[in-house]
JSON list of C-alpha atoms and ligand atoms in Angstrom, two decimals:
[
{"chain": "A", "resi": 1, "resn": "UNK", "atom": "CA", "xyz": [7.46, 23.84, 1.90]},
{"chain": "A", "resi": 2, "resn": "UNK", "atom": "CA", "xyz": [6.69, 25.44, -1.48]},
{"chain": "A", "resi": 3, "resn": "UNK", "atom": "CA", "xyz": [4.61, 23.58, -4.01]},
{"chain": "A", "resi": 4, "resn": "UNK", "atom": "CA", "xyz": [6.46, 22.71, -7.25]},
{"chain": "A", "resi": 5, "resn": "UNK", "atom": "CA", "xyz": [4.57, 20.40, -9.56]},
{"chain": "A", "resi": 6, "resn": "UNK", "atom": "CA", "xyz": [6.02, 19.26, -12.87]},
{"chain": "A", "resi": 7, "resn": "UNK", "atom": "CA", "xyz": [3.85, 16.20, -13.35]},
{"chain": "A", "resi": 8, "resn": "UNK", "atom": "CA", "xyz": [0.20, 16.43, -14.50]},
{"chain": "A", "resi": 9, "resn": "UNK", "atom": "CA", "xyz": [-1.30, 13.24, -13.12]},
{"chain": "A", "resi": 10, "resn": "UNK", "atom": "CA", "xyz": [-1.79, 11.94, -9.61]},
{"chain": "A", "resi": 11, "resn": "UNK", "atom": "CA", "xyz": [-1.57, 8.22, -8.91]},
{"chain": "A", "resi": 12, "resn": "UNK", "atom": "CA", "xyz": [-1.53, 6.42, -5.57]},
{"chain": "A", "resi": 13, "resn": "UNK", "atom": "CA", "xyz": [0.35, 3.22, -4.79]},
{"chain": "A", "resi": 14, "resn": "UNK", "atom": "CA", "xyz": [-0.67, 0.78, -2.08]},
{"chain": "A", "resi": 15, "resn": "UNK", "atom": "CA", "xyz": [2.08, -1.79, -1.68]},
{"chain": "A", "resi": 16, "resn": "UNK", "atom": "CA", "xyz": [1.94, -4.83, 0.57]},
{"chain": "A", "resi": 17, "resn": "UNK", "atom": "CA", "xyz": [1.98, -8.57, 0.92]},
{"chain": "A", "resi": 18, "resn": "UNK", "atom": "CA", "xyz": [-1.76, -8.96, 0.27]},
{"chain": "A", "resi": 19, "resn": "UNK", "atom": "CA", "xyz": [-1.80, -12.47, 1.76]},
{"chain": "A", "resi": 20, "resn": "UNK", "atom": "CA", "xyz": [-4.72, -12.16, 1.05]},
{"chain": "A", "resi": 21, "resn": "UNK", "atom": "CA", "xyz": [-6.23, -8.83, -0.02]},
{"chain": "A", "resi": 22, "resn": "UNK", "atom": "CA", "xyz": [-9.12, -7.78, 2.28]},
{"chain": "A", "resi": 23, "resn": "UNK", "atom": "CA", "xyz": [-11.69, -5.01, 2.68]},
{"chain": "A", "resi": 24, "resn": "UNK", "atom": "CA", "xyz": [-9.21, -2.86, 4.65]},
{"chain": "A", "resi": 25, "resn": "UNK", "atom": "CA", "xyz": [-7.07, -2.59, 1.49]},
{"chain": "A", "resi": 26, "resn": "UNK", "atom": "CA", "xyz": [-10.04, -2.18, -0.84]},
{"chain": "A", "resi": 27, "resn": "UNK", "atom": "CA", "xyz": [-11.74, 0.55, 1.21]},
{"chain": "A", "resi": 28, "resn": "UNK", "atom": "CA", "xyz": [-8.45, 2.47, 1.15]},
{"chain": "A", "resi": 29, "resn": "UNK", "atom": "CA", "xyz": [-8.26, 2.08, -2.64]},
{"chain": "A", "resi": 30, "resn": "UNK", "atom": "CA", "xyz": [-11.78, 3.35, -3.34]},
{"chain": "A", "resi": 31, "resn": "UNK", "atom": "CA", "xyz": [-11.39, 6.24, -0.90]},
{"chain": "A", "resi": 32, "resn": "UNK", "atom": "CA", "xyz": [-8.12, 7.23, -2.61]},
{"chain": "A", "resi": 33, "resn": "UNK", "atom": "CA", "xyz": [-10.06, 7.53, -5.86]},
{"chain": "A", "resi": 34, "resn": "UNK", "atom": "CA", "xyz": [-12.62, 9.74, -4.11]},
{"chain": "A", "resi": 35, "resn": "UNK", "atom": "CA", "xyz": [-9.81, 11.98, -2.83]},
{"chain": "A", "resi": 36, "resn": "UNK", "atom": "CA", "xyz": [-8.80, 12.73, -6.41]},
{"chain": "A", "resi": 37, "resn": "UNK", "atom": "CA", "xyz": [-6.17, 10.15, -7.37]},
{"chain": "A", "resi": 38, "resn": "UNK", "atom": "CA", "xyz": [-6.84, 9.19, -10.99]},
{"chain": "A", "resi": 39, "resn": "UNK", "atom": "CA", "xyz": [-5.37, 5.75, -10.63]},
{"chain": "A", "resi": 40, "resn": "UNK", "atom": "CA", "xyz": [-4.62, 3.48, -7.68]},
{"chain": "A", "resi": 41, "resn": "UNK", "atom": "CA", "xyz": [-1.98, 0.78, -8.15]},
{"chain": "A", "resi": 42, "resn": "UNK", "atom": "CA", "xyz": [-2.05, -2.22, -5.82]},
{"chain": "A", "resi": 43, "resn": "UNK", "atom": "CA", "xyz": [1.45, -3.69, -5.84]},
{"chain": "A", "resi": 44, "resn": "UNK", "atom": "CA", "xyz": [2.13, -7.07, -4.22]},
{"chain": "A", "resi": 45, "resn": "UNK", "atom": "CA", "xyz": [5.71, -7.35, -3.03]},
{"chain": "A", "resi": 46, "resn": "UNK", "atom": "CA", "xyz": [8.26, -10.00, -3.81]},
{"chain": "A", "resi": 47, "resn": "UNK", "atom": "CA", "xyz": [9.21, -11.38, -0.40]},
{"chain": "A", "resi": 48, "resn": "UNK", "atom": "CA", "xyz": [12.90, -12.26, -0.17]},
{"chain": "A", "resi": 49, "resn": "UNK", "atom": "CA", "xyz": [13.84, -15.76, 1.03]},
{"chain": "A", "resi": 50, "resn": "UNK", "atom": "CA", "xyz": [15.30, -14.70, 4.43]},
{"chain": "A", "resi": 51, "resn": "UNK", "atom": "CA", "xyz": [12.03, -13.15, 5.64]},
{"chain": "A", "resi": 52, "resn": "UNK", "atom": "CA", "xyz": [8.87, -14.95, 6.81]},
{"chain": "A", "resi": 53, "resn": "UNK", "atom": "CA", "xyz": [7.23, -16.10, 3.60]},
{"chain": "A", "resi": 54, "resn": "UNK", "atom": "CA", "xyz": [3.61, -15.35, 2.70]},
{"chain": "A", "resi": 55, "resn": "UNK", "atom": "CA", "xyz": [1.46, -18.47, 2.65]},
{"chain": "A", "resi": 56, "resn": "UNK", "atom": "CA", "xyz": [0.24, -17.77, -0.88]},
{"chain": "A", "resi": 57, "resn": "UNK", "atom": "CA", "xyz": [2.72, -17.53, -3.76]},
{"chain": "A", "resi": 58, "resn": "UNK", "atom": "CA", "xyz": [3.34, -14.27, -5.62]},
{"chain": "A", "resi": 59, "resn": "UNK", "atom": "CA", "xyz": [1.14, -15.36, -8.51]},
{"chain": "A", "resi": 60, "resn": "UNK", "atom": "CA", "xyz": [-1.68, -16.41, -6.14]},
{"chain": "A", "resi": 61, "resn": "UNK", "atom": "CA", "xyz": [-1.52, -13.08, -4.28]},
{"chain": "A", "resi": 62, "resn": "UNK", "atom": "CA", "xyz": [-1.60, -11.23, -7.60]},
{"chain": "A", "resi": 63, "resn": "UNK", "atom": "CA", "xyz": [-4.50, -13.37, -8.86]},
{"chain": "A", "resi": 64, "resn": "UNK", "atom": "CA", "xyz": [-6.52, -12.57, -5.71]},
{"chain": "A", "resi": 65, "resn": "UNK", "atom": "CA", "xyz": [-5.83, -8.85, -6.14]},
{"chain": "A", "resi": 66, "resn": "UNK", "atom": "CA", "xyz": [-6.90, -9.00, -9.78]},
{"chain": "A", "resi": 67, "resn": "UNK", "atom": "CA", "xyz": [-10.17, -10.69, -8.82]},
{"chain": "A", "resi": 68, "resn": "UNK", "atom": "CA", "xyz": [-10.74, -8.12, -6.07]},
{"chain": "A", "resi": 69, "resn": "UNK", "atom": "CA", "xyz": [-10.36, -5.07, -8.29]},
{"chain": "A", "resi": 70, "resn": "UNK", "atom": "CA", "xyz": [-11.72, -6.47, -11.57]},
{"chain": "A", "resi": 71, "resn": "UNK", "atom": "CA", "xyz": [-14.79, -4.22, -11.41]},
{"chain": "A", "resi": 72, "resn": "UNK", "atom": "CA", "xyz": [-13.29, -1.22, -9.63]},
{"chain": "A", "resi": 73, "resn": "UNK", "atom": "CA", "xyz": [-12.83, 1.73, -11.91]},
{"chain": "A", "resi": 74, "resn": "UNK", "atom": "CA", "xyz": [-9.34, 3.28, -11.74]},
{"chain": "A", "resi": 75, "resn": "UNK", "atom": "CA", "xyz": [-7.97, 0.62, -9.39]},
{"chain": "A", "resi": 76, "resn": "UNK", "atom": "CA", "xyz": [-5.59, -1.95, -10.82]},
{"chain": "A", "resi": 77, "resn": "UNK", "atom": "CA", "xyz": [-2.71, -4.23, -9.92]},
{"chain": "A", "resi": 78, "resn": "UNK", "atom": "CA", "xyz": [0.91, -4.07, -10.97]},
{"chain": "A", "resi": 79, "resn": "UNK", "atom": "CA", "xyz": [3.30, -7.03, -10.97]},
{"chain": "A", "resi": 80, "resn": "UNK", "atom": "CA", "xyz": [6.34, -4.76, -11.13]},
{"chain": "A", "resi": 81, "resn": "UNK", "atom": "CA", "xyz": [7.80, -6.00, -7.82]},
{"chain": "A", "resi": 82, "resn": "UNK", "atom": "CA", "xyz": [7.01, -9.67, -8.45]},
{"chain": "A", "resi": 83, "resn": "UNK", "atom": "CA", "xyz": [8.84, -9.47, -11.78]},
{"chain": "A", "resi": 84, "resn": "UNK", "atom": "CA", "xyz": [12.04, -8.32, -10.06]},
{"chain": "A", "resi": 85, "resn": "UNK", "atom": "CA", "xyz": [14.10, -10.97, -8.32]},
{"chain": "A", "resi": 86, "resn": "UNK", "atom": "CA", "xyz": [15.66, -8.54, -5.84]},
{"chain": "A", "resi": 87, "resn": "UNK", "atom": "CA", "xyz": [14.27, -7.04, -2.65]},
{"chain": "A", "resi": 88, "resn": "UNK", "atom": "CA", "xyz": [11.05, -5.06, -3.04]},
{"chain": "A", "resi": 89, "resn": "UNK", "atom": "CA", "xyz": [12.48, -1.63, -2.32]},
{"chain": "A", "resi": 90, "resn": "UNK", "atom": "CA", "xyz": [9.80, 1.01, -2.77]},
{"chain": "A", "resi": 91, "resn": "UNK", "atom": "CA", "xyz": [12.30, 3.66, -3.89]},
{"chain": "A", "resi": 92, "resn": "UNK", "atom": "CA", "xyz": [13.40, 1.39, -6.77]},
{"chain": "A", "resi": 93, "resn": "UNK", "atom": "CA", "xyz": [9.78, 0.64, -7.66]},
{"chain": "A", "resi": 94, "resn": "UNK", "atom": "CA", "xyz": [8.86, 4.34, -7.86]},
{"chain": "A", "resi": 95, "resn": "UNK", "atom": "CA", "xyz": [11.97, 5.09, -9.93]},
{"chain": "A", "resi": 96, "resn": "UNK", "atom": "CA", "xyz": [10.93, 2.36, -12.41]},
{"chain": "A", "resi": 97, "resn": "UNK", "atom": "CA", "xyz": [7.35, 3.68, -12.47]},
{"chain": "A", "resi": 98, "resn": "UNK", "atom": "CA", "xyz": [8.62, 7.20, -13.21]},
{"chain": "A", "resi": 99, "resn": "UNK", "atom": "CA", "xyz": [10.48, 5.83, -16.25]},
{"chain": "A", "resi": 100, "resn": "UNK", "atom": "CA", "xyz": [7.27, 4.17, -17.44]},
{"chain": "A", "resi": 101, "resn": "UNK", "atom": "CA", "xyz": [4.96, 7.12, -16.64]},
{"chain": "A", "resi": 102, "resn": "UNK", "atom": "CA", "xyz": [6.94, 10.38, -16.76]},
{"chain": "A", "resi": 103, "resn": "UNK", "atom": "CA", "xyz": [3.89, 12.63, -16.37]},
{"chain": "A", "resi": 104, "resn": "UNK", "atom": "CA", "xyz": [2.65, 10.97, -13.17]},
{"chain": "A", "resi": 105, "resn": "UNK", "atom": "CA", "xyz": [3.30, 12.17, -9.61]},
{"chain": "A", "resi": 106, "resn": "UNK", "atom": "CA", "xyz": [3.15, 9.22, -7.20]},
{"chain": "A", "resi": 107, "resn": "UNK", "atom": "CA", "xyz": [1.96, 9.01, -3.62]},
{"chain": "A", "resi": 108, "resn": "UNK", "atom": "CA", "xyz": [3.00, 5.93, -1.64]},
{"chain": "A", "resi": 109, "resn": "UNK", "atom": "CA", "xyz": [0.18, 4.96, 0.71]},
{"chain": "A", "resi": 110, "resn": "UNK", "atom": "CA", "xyz": [0.60, 2.93, 3.89]},
{"chain": "A", "resi": 111, "resn": "UNK", "atom": "CA", "xyz": [-1.24, 2.09, 7.08]},
{"chain": "A", "resi": 112, "resn": "UNK", "atom": "CA", "xyz": [-0.03, 3.54, 10.35]},
{"chain": "A", "resi": 113, "resn": "UNK", "atom": "CA", "xyz": [1.60, 0.21, 11.30]},
{"chain": "A", "resi": 114, "resn": "UNK", "atom": "CA", "xyz": [3.81, 0.40, 8.20]},
{"chain": "A", "resi": 115, "resn": "UNK", "atom": "CA", "xyz": [4.60, 4.09, 8.95]},
{"chain": "A", "resi": 116, "resn": "UNK", "atom": "CA", "xyz": [5.87, 2.97, 12.39]},
{"chain": "A", "resi": 117, "resn": "UNK", "atom": "CA", "xyz": [8.65, 1.02, 10.67]},
{"chain": "A", "resi": 118, "resn": "UNK", "atom": "CA", "xyz": [9.16, 3.37, 7.73]},
{"chain": "A", "resi": 119, "resn": "UNK", "atom": "CA", "xyz": [12.43, 4.90, 8.97]},
{"chain": "A", "resi": 120, "resn": "UNK", "atom": "CA", "xyz": [13.96, 1.40, 8.80]},
{"chain": "A", "resi": 121, "resn": "UNK", "atom": "CA", "xyz": [12.96, 0.90, 5.17]},
{"chain": "A", "resi": 122, "resn": "UNK", "atom": "CA", "xyz": [15.74, 0.94, 2.58]},
{"chain": "A", "resi": 123, "resn": "UNK", "atom": "CA", "xyz": [16.59, 4.61, 1.91]},
{"chain": "A", "resi": 124, "resn": "UNK", "atom": "CA", "xyz": [13.31, 6.18, 3.09]},
{"chain": "A", "resi": 125, "resn": "UNK", "atom": "CA", "xyz": [14.70, 9.62, 2.14]},
{"chain": "A", "resi": 126, "resn": "UNK", "atom": "CA", "xyz": [15.13, 8.50, -1.48]},
{"chain": "A", "resi": 127, "resn": "UNK", "atom": "CA", "xyz": [11.50, 7.39, -1.62]},
{"chain": "A", "resi": 128, "resn": "UNK", "atom": "CA", "xyz": [10.45, 10.80, -0.28]},
{"chain": "A", "resi": 129, "resn": "UNK", "atom": "CA", "xyz": [12.59, 12.50, -2.95]},
{"chain": "A", "resi": 130, "resn": "UNK", "atom": "CA", "xyz": [10.48, 10.74, -5.56]},
{"chain": "A", "resi": 131, "resn": "UNK", "atom": "CA", "xyz": [7.02, 10.44, -4.05]},
{"chain": "A", "resi": 132, "resn": "UNK", "atom": "CA", "xyz": [4.66, 11.75, -1.40]},
{"chain": "A", "resi": 133, "resn": "UNK", "atom": "CA", "xyz": [3.60, 9.65, 1.54]},
{"chain": "A", "resi": 134, "resn": "UNK", "atom": "CA", "xyz": [0.03, 9.19, 2.71]},
{"chain": "A", "resi": 135, "resn": "UNK", "atom": "CA", "xyz": [-0.39, 7.46, 6.06]},
{"chain": "A", "resi": 136, "resn": "UNK", "atom": "CA", "xyz": [-3.80, 5.97, 6.85]},
{"chain": "A", "resi": 137, "resn": "UNK", "atom": "CA", "xyz": [-4.90, 5.53, 10.46]},
{"chain": "A", "resi": 138, "resn": "UNK", "atom": "CA", "xyz": [-5.19, 1.95, 11.64]},
{"chain": "A", "resi": 139, "resn": "UNK", "atom": "CA", "xyz": [-6.55, 0.62, 14.92]},
{"chain": "A", "resi": 140, "resn": "UNK", "atom": "CA", "xyz": [-4.09, 0.25, 17.78]},
{"chain": "A", "resi": 141, "resn": "UNK", "atom": "CA", "xyz": [-1.03, 2.08, 16.38]},
{"chain": "A", "resi": 142, "resn": "UNK", "atom": "CA", "xyz": [-0.19, 5.49, 17.78]},
{"chain": "A", "resi": 143, "resn": "UNK", "atom": "CA", "xyz": [3.52, 5.99, 18.68]},
{"chain": "A", "resi": 144, "resn": "UNK", "atom": "CA", "xyz": [5.59, 8.63, 16.92]},
{"chain": "A", "resi": 145, "resn": "UNK", "atom": "CA", "xyz": [9.41, 8.34, 16.92]},
{"chain": "A", "resi": 146, "resn": "UNK", "atom": "CA", "xyz": [11.87, 11.24, 17.02]},
{"chain": "A", "resi": 147, "resn": "UNK", "atom": "CA", "xyz": [12.72, 10.63, 13.33]},
{"chain": "A", "resi": 148, "resn": "UNK", "atom": "CA", "xyz": [9.05, 10.76, 12.42]},
{"chain": "A", "resi": 149, "resn": "UNK", "atom": "CA", "xyz": [8.55, 14.00, 14.40]},
{"chain": "A", "resi": 150, "resn": "UNK", "atom": "CA", "xyz": [11.44, 15.58, 12.46]},
{"chain": "A", "resi": 151, "resn": "UNK", "atom": "CA", "xyz": [10.06, 14.44, 9.11]},
{"chain": "A", "resi": 152, "resn": "UNK", "atom": "CA", "xyz": [6.58, 15.71, 9.97]},
{"chain": "A", "resi": 153, "resn": "UNK", "atom": "CA", "xyz": [7.95, 19.11, 11.05]},
{"chain": "A", "resi": 154, "resn": "UNK", "atom": "CA", "xyz": [9.47, 19.58, 7.59]},
{"chain": "A", "resi": 155, "resn": "UNK", "atom": "CA", "xyz": [6.98, 17.80, 5.39]},
{"chain": "A", "resi": 156, "resn": "UNK", "atom": "CA", "xyz": [3.54, 17.44, 6.97]},
{"chain": "A", "resi": 157, "resn": "UNK", "atom": "CA", "xyz": [0.66, 18.76, 4.88]},
{"chain": "A", "resi": 158, "resn": "UNK", "atom": "CA", "xyz": [-3.05, 18.27, 4.29]},
{"chain": "A", "resi": 159, "resn": "UNK", "atom": "CA", "xyz": [-4.46, 16.23, 1.45]},
{"chain": "A", "resi": 160, "resn": "UNK", "atom": "CA", "xyz": [-4.95, 19.19, -0.92]},
{"chain": "A", "resi": 161, "resn": "UNK", "atom": "CA", "xyz": [-1.34, 20.28, -0.47]},
{"chain": "A", "resi": 162, "resn": "UNK", "atom": "CA", "xyz": [-0.20, 16.70, -1.06]},
{"chain": "A", "resi": 163, "resn": "UNK", "atom": "CA", "xyz": [-2.20, 16.48, -4.27]},
{"chain": "A", "resi": 164, "resn": "UNK", "atom": "CA", "xyz": [-0.64, 19.75, -5.46]},
{"chain": "A", "resi": 165, "resn": "UNK", "atom": "CA", "xyz": [2.93, 18.47, -5.06]},
{"chain": "A", "resi": 166, "resn": "UNK", "atom": "CA", "xyz": [4.96, 15.83, -6.89]},
{"chain": "A", "resi": 167, "resn": "UNK", "atom": "CA", "xyz": [7.01, 14.51, -3.97]},
{"chain": "A", "resi": 168, "resn": "UNK", "atom": "CA", "xyz": [8.41, 15.05, -0.50]},
{"chain": "A", "resi": 169, "resn": "UNK", "atom": "CA", "xyz": [5.18, 15.68, 1.42]},
{"chain": "A", "resi": 170, "resn": "UNK", "atom": "CA", "xyz": [3.66, 13.56, 4.19]},
{"chain": "A", "resi": 171, "resn": "UNK", "atom": "CA", "xyz": [-0.03, 13.55, 5.04]},
{"chain": "A", "resi": 172, "resn": "UNK", "atom": "CA", "xyz": [-1.49, 11.69, 8.03]},
{"chain": "A", "resi": 173, "resn": "UNK", "atom": "CA", "xyz": [-5.04, 10.90, 7.04]},
{"chain": "A", "resi": 174, "resn": "UNK", "atom": "CA", "xyz": [-7.98, 9.61, 9.06]},
{"chain": "A", "resi": 175, "resn": "UNK", "atom": "CA", "xyz": [-10.78, 7.51, 7.69]},
{"chain": "A", "resi": 176, "resn": "UNK", "atom": "CA", "xyz": [-13.13, 5.40, 9.79]},
{"chain": "A", "resi": 177, "resn": "UNK", "atom": "CA", "xyz": [-10.74, 2.66, 10.89]},
{"chain": "A", "resi": 178, "resn": "UNK", "atom": "CA", "xyz": [-11.40, -0.91, 9.85]},
{"chain": "A", "resi": 179, "resn": "UNK", "atom": "CA", "xyz": [-10.06, -3.44, 12.32]},
{"chain": "A", "resi": 180, "resn": "UNK", "atom": "CA", "xyz": [-9.27, -6.13, 9.76]},
{"chain": "A", "resi": 181, "resn": "UNK", "atom": "CA", "xyz": [-5.95, -7.66, 8.77]},
{"chain": "A", "resi": 182, "resn": "UNK", "atom": "CA", "xyz": [-4.71, -10.42, 6.50]},
{"chain": "A", "resi": 183, "resn": "UNK", "atom": "CA", "xyz": [-3.40, -12.32, 9.56]},
{"chain": "A", "resi": 184, "resn": "UNK", "atom": "CA", "xyz": [-6.90, -12.27, 11.11]},
{"chain": "A", "resi": 185, "resn": "UNK", "atom": "CA", "xyz": [-8.37, -13.47, 7.85]},
{"chain": "A", "resi": 186, "resn": "UNK", "atom": "CA", "xyz": [-5.85, -16.33, 7.51]},
{"chain": "A", "resi": 187, "resn": "UNK", "atom": "CA", "xyz": [-6.48, -17.36, 11.11]},
{"chain": "A", "resi": 188, "resn": "UNK", "atom": "CA", "xyz": [-10.26, -17.28, 10.63]},
{"chain": "A", "resi": 189, "resn": "UNK", "atom": "CA", "xyz": [-10.06, -19.38, 7.44]},
{"chain": "A", "resi": 190, "resn": "UNK", "atom": "CA", "xyz": [-7.83, -21.92, 9.19]},
{"chain": "A", "resi": 191, "resn": "UNK", "atom": "CA", "xyz": [-10.35, -22.17, 12.03]},
{"chain": "A", "resi": 192, "resn": "UNK", "atom": "CA", "xyz": [-13.21, -22.61, 9.57]},
{"chain": "A", "resi": 193, "resn": "UNK", "atom": "CA", "xyz": [-14.92, -19.35, 10.64]},
{"chain": "A", "resi": 194, "resn": "UNK", "atom": "CA", "xyz": [-17.33, -17.54, 8.35]},
{"chain": "A", "resi": 195, "resn": "UNK", "atom": "CA", "xyz": [-15.32, -14.79, 6.60]},
{"chain": "A", "resi": 196, "resn": "UNK", "atom": "CA", "xyz": [-18.02, -13.56, 4.19]},
{"chain": "A", "resi": 197, "resn": "UNK", "atom": "CA", "xyz": [-17.65, -9.82, 3.39]},
{"chain": "A", "resi": 198, "resn": "UNK", "atom": "CA", "xyz": [-14.08, -9.61, 4.76]},
{"chain": "A", "resi": 199, "resn": "UNK", "atom": "CA", "xyz": [-12.88, -9.98, 1.17]},
{"chain": "A", "resi": 200, "resn": "UNK", "atom": "CA", "xyz": [-14.86, -10.20, -2.09]},
{"chain": "A", "resi": 201, "resn": "UNK", "atom": "CA", "xyz": [-16.65, -13.47, -2.87]},
{"chain": "A", "resi": 202, "resn": "UNK", "atom": "CA", "xyz": [-14.48, -14.04, -5.95]},
{"chain": "A", "resi": 203, "resn": "UNK", "atom": "CA", "xyz": [-11.39, -14.01, -3.69]},
{"chain": "A", "resi": 204, "resn": "UNK", "atom": "CA", "xyz": [-13.01, -16.40, -1.22]},
{"chain": "A", "resi": 205, "resn": "UNK", "atom": "CA", "xyz": [-13.86, -18.75, -4.09]},
{"chain": "A", "resi": 206, "resn": "UNK", "atom": "CA", "xyz": [-10.24, -18.62, -5.28]},
{"chain": "A", "resi": 207, "resn": "UNK", "atom": "CA", "xyz": [-8.96, -19.32, -1.74]},
{"chain": "A", "resi": 208, "resn": "UNK", "atom": "CA", "xyz": [-11.29, -22.28, -1.55]},
{"chain": "A", "resi": 209, "resn": "UNK", "atom": "CA", "xyz": [-10.36, -23.58, -4.97]},
{"chain": "A", "resi": 210, "resn": "UNK", "atom": "CA", "xyz": [-6.60, -23.25, -4.27]},
{"chain": "A", "resi": 211, "resn": "UNK", "atom": "CA", "xyz": [-6.99, -24.66, -0.73]},
{"chain": "A", "resi": 212, "resn": "UNK", "atom": "CA", "xyz": [-5.13, -21.69, 0.75]},
{"chain": "A", "resi": 213, "resn": "UNK", "atom": "CA", "xyz": [-4.68, -20.90, 4.45]},
{"chain": "A", "resi": 214, "resn": "UNK", "atom": "CA", "xyz": [-5.92, -24.32, 5.65]},
{"chain": "B", "resi": 1, "resn": "ATP", "atom": "P1", "xyz": [-0.74, -8.92, 7.79]},
{"chain": "B", "resi": 1, "resn": "ATP", "atom": "O1", "xyz": [-1.83, -9.06, 8.82]},
{"chain": "B", "resi": 1, "resn": "ATP", "atom": "O2", "xyz": [-0.39, -10.23, 7.10]},
{"chain": "B", "resi": 1, "resn": "ATP", "atom": "O3", "xyz": [0.48, -8.21, 8.33]},
{"chain": "B", "resi": 1, "resn": "ATP", "atom": "P2", "xyz": [-2.03, -6.62, 6.52]},
{"chain": "B", "resi": 1, "resn": "ATP", "atom": "O4", "xyz": [-3.47, -6.79, 6.77]},
{"chain": "B", "resi": 1, "resn": "ATP", "atom": "O5", "xyz": [-1.29, -5.61, 7.34]},
{"chain": "B", "resi": 1, "resn": "ATP", "atom": "O6", "xyz": [-1.29, -8.05, 6.58]},
{"chain": "B", "resi": 1, "resn": "ATP", "atom": "P3", "xyz": [-0.56, -5.92, 4.13]},
{"chain": "B", "resi": 1, "resn": "ATP", "atom": "O7", "xyz": [-0.70, -6.53, 2.79]},
{"chain": "B", "resi": 1, "resn": "ATP", "atom": "O8", "xyz": [0.66, -6.19, 4.88]},
{"chain": "B", "resi": 1, "resn": "ATP", "atom": "O9", "xyz": [-1.88, -6.32, 4.98]},
{"chain": "B", "resi": 1, "resn": "ATP", "atom": "O10", "xyz": [-0.84, -4.35, 4.04]},
{"chain": "B", "resi": 1, "resn": "ATP", "atom": "C1", "xyz": [-0.53, -3.54, 2.94]},
{"chain": "B", "resi": 1, "resn": "ATP", "atom": "C2", "xyz": [-0.71, -2.10, 3.35]},
{"chain": "B", "resi": 1, "resn": "ATP", "atom": "O11", "xyz": [-2.08, -1.85, 3.72]},
{"chain": "B", "resi": 1, "resn": "ATP", "atom": "C3", "xyz": [0.12, -1.71, 4.59]},
{"chain": "B", "resi": 1, "resn": "ATP", "atom": "O12", "xyz": [0.60, -0.38, 4.41]},
{"chain": "B", "resi": 1, "resn": "ATP", "atom": "C4", "xyz": [-0.88, -1.77, 5.72]},
{"chain": "B", "resi": 1, "resn": "ATP", "atom": "O13", "xyz": [-0.53, -0.90, 6.78]},
{"chain": "B", "resi": 1, "resn": "ATP", "atom": "C5", "xyz": [-2.15, -1.30, 5.04]},
{"chain": "B", "resi": 1, "resn": "ATP", "atom": "N1", "xyz": [-3.35, -1.85, 5.67]},
{"chain": "B", "resi": 1, "resn": "ATP", "atom": "C6", "xyz": [-3.77, -3.12, 5.68]},
{"chain": "B", "resi": 1, "resn": "ATP", "atom": "N2", "xyz": [-4.92, -3.25, 6.34]},
{"chain": "B", "resi": 1, "resn": "ATP", "atom": "C7", "xyz": [-5.26, -2.02, 6.79]},
{"chain": "B", "resi": 1, "resn": "ATP", "atom": "C8", "xyz": [-6.37, -1.50, 7.57]},
{"chain": "B", "resi": 1, "resn": "ATP", "atom": "N3", "xyz": [-7.32, -2.29, 8.03]},
{"chain": "B", "resi": 1, "resn": "ATP", "atom": "N4", "xyz": [-6.37, -0.16, 7.82]},
{"chain": "B", "resi": 1, "resn": "ATP", "atom": "C9", "xyz": [-5.37, 0.65, 7.35]},
{"chain": "B", "resi": 1, "resn": "ATP", "atom": "N5", "xyz": [-4.31, 0.21, 6.62]},
{"chain": "B", "resi": 1, "resn": "ATP", "atom": "C10", "xyz": [-4.25, -1.11, 6.36]}
]
């Protein structure tokens, strides 16, 4: 695939439920900055009523994210999906972000578990028309479907090639894997376990103050 870049800046997007944000998310965000992304956007999704609901509300999930990245240079939150009442389709989010930031090339970042289900997302091809995809290794997930094999044959690249392109590339990236998830964290809080260092202290204080995950 030939590199054609029309946009000057490189931003990464990590979307998710963030119920709550944890060090797995935050390590990804800081490492994305080290790779060369100028800005990392953490975007909590609006969860539609017919799906399992997060335990924390949209505004609580956003508040926890804001506390978590308050002192992290180049890492910030966006409420763009919470402000929309419809489903949180990533392709629609990136289209809206392109309108707001026409000189930015976006890379949508996801863990390997999310990549497993990516072909069932709403119009995955449309998202790839508008953004690159960076898949981060995560403990315990390894299968590759036929659809994924086909996509990788056409689009797979290394991180430098991904950074040189505006859209359409897929990079599978390995960092030391952190076996931590929001479900584990919720379970541990409910059980009264010590969860220090699994998320920043400011987030733990907020969880305590709001009596979340009890
Ligand atoms: P839950 O346990 O509730 O499903 P989660 O820990 O997977 O939550 P999400 O908010 O759903 O957190 O994740 C947002 C994005 O971050 C997803 O793409 C997910 O794959 C990725 N992610 C979360 N934790 C990790 C981790 N430890 N390593 C790599 N990727 C991760």
